[in-house]
mmCIF file of C-alpha atoms in Angstrom:
data_model
loop_
_atom_site.group_PDB
_atom_site.id
_atom_site.type_symbol
_atom_site.label_atom_id
_atom_site.label_comp_id
_atom_site.label_asym_id
_atom_site.label_seq_id
_atom_site.Cartn_x
_atom_site.Cartn_y
_atom_site.Cartn_z
ATOM 1 C CA UNK A 1 -0.407 -0.319 0.150
ATOM 2 C CA UNK A 2 2.976 2.051 0.243
ATOM 3 C CA UNK A 3 3.463 2.477 -2.616
ATOM 4 C CA UNK A 4 -0.340 2.896 -3.785
ATOM 5 C CA UNK A 5 0.088 5.794 -1.284
ATOM 6 C CA UNK A 6 4.024 7.146 -3.320
ATOM 7 C CA UNK A 7 1.647 7.760 -6.462
ATOM 8 C CA UNK A 8 1.711 10.156 -9.376
ATOM 9 C CA UNK A 9 -1.636 9.873 -9.542
ATOM 10 C CA UNK A 10 -2.452 11.045 -5.771
ATOM 11 C CA UNK A 11 0.617 13.411 -6.286
ATOM 12 C CA UNK A 12 -1.128 15.464 -8.726
ATOM 13 C CA UNK A 13 -4.379 14.721 -6.876
ATOM 14 C CA UNK A 14 -2.710 16.730 -4.051
ATOM 15 C CA UNK A 15 -1.466 19.578 -6.602
ATOM 16 C CA UNK A 16 -4.629 20.021 -8.031
ATOM 17 C CA UNK A 17 -6.027 20.769 -5.367
ATOM 18 C CA UNK A 18 -3.870 22.888 -3.523
ATOM 19 C CA UNK A 19 -4.042 25.464 -6.982
ATOM 20 C CA UNK A 20 -7.625 25.544 -5.862
ATOM 21 C CA UNK A 21 -6.379 26.724 -2.795
ATOM 22 C CA UNK A 22 -7.869 23.946 -0.444
ATOM 23 C CA UNK A 23 -5.896 20.963 1.030
ATOM 24 C CA UNK A 24 -6.282 17.104 -0.656
ATOM 25 C CA UNK A 25 -9.132 15.336 1.476
ATOM 26 C CA UNK A 26 -8.556 11.896 1.487
ATOM 27 C CA UNK A 27 -11.432 9.332 3.606
ATOM 28 C CA UNK A 28 -10.487 5.251 5.134
ATOM 29 C CA UNK A 29 -13.277 3.466 4.993
ATOM 30 C CA UNK A 30 -12.490 1.153 7.688
ATOM 31 C CA UNK A 31 -10.170 2.741 8.443
ATOM 32 C CA UNK A 32 -9.048 0.387 11.931
ATOM 33 C CA UNK A 33 -6.297 2.156 13.741
ATOM 34 C CA UNK A 34 -5.741 4.538 11.124
ATOM 35 C CA UNK A 35 -2.297 4.026 10.448
ATOM 36 C CA UNK A 36 -2.371 4.956 5.885
ATOM 37 C CA UNK A 37 -4.231 7.851 7.748
ATOM 38 C CA UNK A 38 -1.441 9.660 9.125
ATOM 39 C CA UNK A 39 0.857 8.807 6.108
ATOM 40 C CA UNK A 40 -2.136 11.126 4.198
ATOM 41 C CA UNK A 41 -2.321 13.475 7.023
ATOM 42 C CA UNK A 42 1.735 13.580 7.602
ATOM 43 C CA UNK A 43 1.869 14.955 3.955
ATOM 44 C CA UNK A 44 -0.620 17.549 3.794
ATOM 45 C CA UNK A 45 -3.600 15.854 3.626
ATOM 46 C CA UNK A 46 -6.891 16.615 5.656
ATOM 47 C CA UNK A 47 -8.301 13.035 6.262
ATOM 48 C CA UNK A 48 -11.537 11.188 7.487
ATOM 49 C CA UNK A 49 -11.424 7.769 9.455
ATOM 50 C CA UNK A 50 -14.383 5.909 9.077
ATOM 51 C CA UNK A 51 -14.484 2.614 11.584
ATOM 52 C CA UNK A 52 -17.022 0.984 13.844
ATOM 53 C CA UNK A 53 -14.517 0.332 16.476
ATOM 54 C CA UNK A 54 -13.816 3.497 18.916
ATOM 55 C CA UNK A 55 -10.992 1.905 20.640
ATOM 56 C CA UNK A 56 -9.248 1.676 17.754
ATOM 57 C CA UNK A 57 -9.910 5.214 15.871
ATOM 58 C CA UNK A 58 -8.937 6.601 19.655
ATOM 59 C CA UNK A 59 -5.281 5.122 18.789
ATOM 60 C CA UNK A 60 -5.288 7.102 15.620
ATOM 61 C CA UNK A 61 -6.167 10.195 17.513
ATOM 62 C CA UNK A 62 -3.915 9.693 19.831
ATOM 63 C CA UNK A 63 -1.013 9.075 16.852
ATOM 64 C CA UNK A 64 -2.710 11.855 15.186
ATOM 65 C CA UNK A 65 -1.222 14.484 18.525
ATOM 66 C CA UNK A 66 1.722 12.685 18.853
ATOM 67 C CA UNK A 67 2.962 13.808 15.026
ATOM 68 C CA UNK A 68 1.094 17.177 15.149
ATOM 69 C CA UNK A 69 -1.403 16.091 12.526
ATOM 70 C CA UNK A 70 -4.885 16.151 14.750
ATOM 71 C CA UNK A 71 -6.201 19.503 13.317
ATOM 72 C CA UNK A 72 -6.608 17.889 10.063
ATOM 73 C CA UNK A 73 -8.108 14.475 11.260
ATOM 74 C CA UNK A 74 -11.261 13.713 11.575
ATOM 75 C CA UNK A 75 -12.257 10.256 13.264
ATOM 76 C CA UNK A 76 -16.393 9.136 12.344
ATOM 77 C CA UNK A 77 -17.617 5.683 13.990
ATOM 78 C CA UNK A 78 -20.166 4.430 11.977
ATOM 79 C CA UNK A 79 -21.159 0.715 11.842
ATOM 80 C CA UNK A 80 -22.406 -0.080 8.047
ATOM 81 C CA UNK A 81 -25.185 -2.218 8.049
ATOM 82 C CA UNK A 82 -26.595 -1.748 3.974
ATOM 83 C CA UNK A 83 -26.579 -0.114 1.032
ATOM 84 C CA UNK A 84 -26.911 3.747 1.369
ATOM 85 C CA UNK A 85 -25.261 3.588 5.212
ATOM 86 C CA UNK A 86 -21.887 5.297 4.262
ATOM 87 C CA UNK A 87 -23.379 8.204 3.004
ATOM 88 C CA UNK A 88 -25.176 8.837 6.041
ATOM 89 C CA UNK A 89 -22.801 7.846 8.331
ATOM 90 C CA UNK A 90 -20.455 10.909 6.550
ATOM 91 C CA UNK A 91 -23.299 13.016 6.056
ATOM 92 C CA UNK A 92 -23.892 12.883 9.840
ATOM 93 C CA UNK A 93 -21.043 13.655 10.672
ATOM 94 C CA UNK A 94 -20.612 17.086 8.928
ATOM 95 C CA UNK A 95 -23.332 18.526 9.741
ATOM 96 C CA UNK A 96 -23.756 21.223 12.458
ATOM 97 C CA UNK A 97 -26.257 20.286 15.478
ATOM 98 C CA UNK A 98 -27.358 23.296 15.024
ATOM 99 C CA UNK A 99 -28.084 24.110 11.318
ATOM 100 C CA UNK A 100 -28.261 21.435 8.969
ATOM 101 C CA UNK A 101 -30.491 21.435 5.778
ATOM 102 C CA UNK A 102 -30.238 19.956 3.802
ATOM 103 C CA UNK A 103 -26.831 18.115 4.936
ATOM 104 C CA UNK A 104 -24.247 17.715 1.871
ATOM 105 C CA UNK A 105 -23.014 14.506 0.572
ATOM 106 C CA UNK A 106 -19.419 15.468 0.955
ATOM 107 C CA UNK A 107 -16.862 14.202 -0.919
ATOM 108 C CA UNK A 108 -13.164 13.654 -1.709
ATOM 109 C CA UNK A 109 -10.060 13.569 -3.706
ATOM 110 C CA UNK A 110 -9.287 10.136 -2.178
ATOM 111 C CA UNK A 111 -11.530 7.123 -1.267
ATOM 112 C CA UNK A 112 -9.683 4.160 0.178
ATOM 113 C CA UNK A 113 -10.803 0.468 1.086
ATOM 114 C CA UNK A 114 -7.759 -1.591 2.553
ATOM 115 C CA UNK A 115 -8.218 -4.720 3.550
ATOM 116 C CA UNK A 116 -12.211 -4.224 4.565
ATOM 117 C CA UNK A 117 -14.759 -5.201 2.672
ATOM 118 C CA UNK A 118 -18.898 -4.392 3.109
ATOM 119 C CA UNK A 119 -20.057 -5.235 -0.160
ATOM 120 C CA UNK A 120 -24.042 -3.348 0.286
ATOM 121 C CA UNK A 121 -21.591 0.164 0.066
ATOM 122 C CA UNK A 122 -18.825 -0.586 -2.175
ATOM 123 C CA UNK A 123 -20.623 1.380 -5.255
ATOM 124 C CA UNK A 124 -21.233 4.424 -2.431
ATOM 125 C CA UNK A 125 -17.825 4.589 -2.791
ATOM 126 C CA UNK A 126 -17.186 6.088 -6.715
ATOM 127 C CA UNK A 127 -20.212 7.881 -5.620
ATOM 128 C CA UNK A 128 -17.563 9.984 -2.944
ATOM 129 C CA UNK A 129 -15.246 10.909 -5.272
ATOM 130 C CA UNK A 130 -14.105 14.540 -6.491
ATOM 131 C CA UNK A 131 -13.518 15.095 -9.856
ATOM 132 C CA UNK A 132 -10.231 14.095 -10.735
ATOM 133 C CA UNK A 133 -10.177 12.166 -7.289
ATOM 134 C CA UNK A 134 -8.781 8.508 -7.066
ATOM 135 C CA UNK A 135 -10.151 5.505 -5.460
ATOM 136 C CA UNK A 136 -7.490 3.082 -3.664
ATOM 137 C CA UNK A 137 -9.047 -0.724 -2.824
ATOM 138 C CA UNK A 138 -6.472 -3.522 -2.158
ATOM 139 C CA UNK A 139 -8.702 -6.377 -0.420
ATOM 140 C CA UNK A 140 -8.029 -10.067 -0.472
ATOM 141 C CA UNK A 141 -9.389 -11.665 -3.200
ATOM 142 C CA UNK A 142 -10.947 -15.705 -3.764
ATOM 143 C CA UNK A 143 -9.180 -18.967 -3.583
ATOM 144 C CA UNK A 144 -7.180 -17.540 -0.248
ATOM 145 C CA UNK A 145 -6.909 -19.871 2.438
ATOM 146 C CA UNK A 146 -8.224 -17.401 4.754
ATOM 147 C CA UNK A 147 -10.456 -15.033 4.282
ATOM 148 C CA UNK A 148 -12.892 -17.345 2.367
ATOM 149 C CA UNK A 149 -16.193 -16.152 2.918
ATOM 150 C CA UNK A 150 -18.159 -14.968 -0.113
ATOM 151 C CA UNK A 151 -19.359 -11.916 1.704
ATOM 152 C CA UNK A 152 -14.967 -11.312 2.438
ATOM 153 C CA UNK A 153 -13.384 -11.739 -0.171
ATOM 154 C CA UNK A 154 -13.479 -10.032 -3.306
ATOM 155 C CA UNK A 155 -13.437 -12.075 -6.887
ATOM 156 C CA UNK A 156 -11.904 -11.531 -9.785
ATOM 157 C CA UNK A 157 -12.159 -8.807 -11.844
ATOM 158 C CA UNK A 158 -15.202 -7.773 -9.734
ATOM 159 C CA UNK A 159 -14.162 -3.925 -8.776
ATOM 160 C CA UNK A 160 -13.468 -3.658 -12.722
ATOM 161 C CA UNK A 161 -17.015 -4.996 -13.404
ATOM 162 C CA UNK A 162 -18.260 -2.233 -10.479
ATOM 163 C CA UNK A 163 -16.526 0.770 -11.516
ATOM 164 C CA UNK A 164 -15.647 0.654 -15.411
ATOM 165 C CA UNK A 165 -18.425 2.591 -16.315
ATOM 166 C CA UNK A 166 -18.057 5.504 -14.786
ATOM 167 C CA UNK A 167 -13.935 5.696 -13.379
ATOM 168 C CA UNK A 168 -11.177 5.504 -15.526
ATOM 169 C CA UNK A 169 -9.427 2.280 -14.214
ATOM 170 C CA UNK A 170 -5.729 3.312 -13.568
ATOM 171 C CA UNK A 171 -4.520 0.257 -12.159
ATOM 172 C CA UNK A 172 -5.533 -3.588 -11.560
ATOM 173 C CA UNK A 173 -3.842 -5.791 -10.591
ATOM 174 C CA UNK A 174 -3.800 -9.421 -8.226
ATOM 175 C CA UNK A 175 -0.318 -9.152 -5.941
ATOM 176 C CA UNK A 176 0.661 -11.548 -3.178
ATOM 177 C CA UNK A 177 1.883 -10.583 0.158
ATOM 178 C CA UNK A 178 4.146 -11.625 2.673
ATOM 179 C CA UNK A 179 2.440 -15.057 3.631
ATOM 180 C CA UNK A 180 1.221 -15.894 0.077
ATOM 181 C CA UNK A 181 -2.724 -14.171 0.254
ATOM 182 C CA UNK A 182 -3.516 -12.791 -3.222
ATOM 183 C CA UNK A 183 -4.804 -9.141 -3.093
ATOM 184 C CA UNK A 184 -6.077 -6.810 -5.168
ATOM 185 C CA UNK A 185 -4.567 -3.986 -5.842
ATOM 186 C CA UNK A 186 -7.162 -1.087 -7.272
ATOM 187 C CA UNK A 187 -6.619 2.143 -8.619
ATOM 188 C CA UNK A 188 -9.390 4.090 -10.889
ATOM 189 C CA UNK A 189 -9.969 7.905 -11.193
ATOM 190 C CA UNK A 190 -13.296 10.252 -11.489
ATOM 191 C CA UNK A 191 -12.800 12.288 -14.604
ATOM 192 C CA UNK A 192 -11.391 15.508 -13.700
ATOM 193 C CA UNK A 193 -14.091 18.594 -14.786
ATOM 194 C CA UNK A 194 -13.465 19.968 -18.556
ATOM 195 C CA UNK A 195 -12.015 22.944 -18.271
#
């Protein structure tokens, strides 16, 4: 994943945001303790870490303070159960408790999903991308010794099939990790707005 976070595509996205006078925004769905988010925050990104585990996000917030990037970090505690939960959770988190009508769907220059999968909200990931935004997914593929449950693994070609009509596929590879299990490394980009 570190190679994917060091990519020219992400550097280009960050530069485009800077030219527009804004920090690039990243969303990590299923962030856990947020290691990947911290990497991005230390590189100038505003990051949102979404996870159902309050303790893991607490560890992430502590790490953000230690790294001096806590002002660029937002934690969202949410349990995703059905289609629509991802967007609703982010809208609720962005809503000011005093004034919130109607909530706007937040958009990000980077949406990432790393080694976690909630199939009912998978299609929502693309809706959260700003023009020119990047979708980055790396997750276990079917055929590994663990995980094996069909709901916990991606099928070969599933992400390309799901996203090819609305996103430009930049990378769609399978790679073995240290323990021999095979993951998909998938990067797709929403086309930028025409000048």
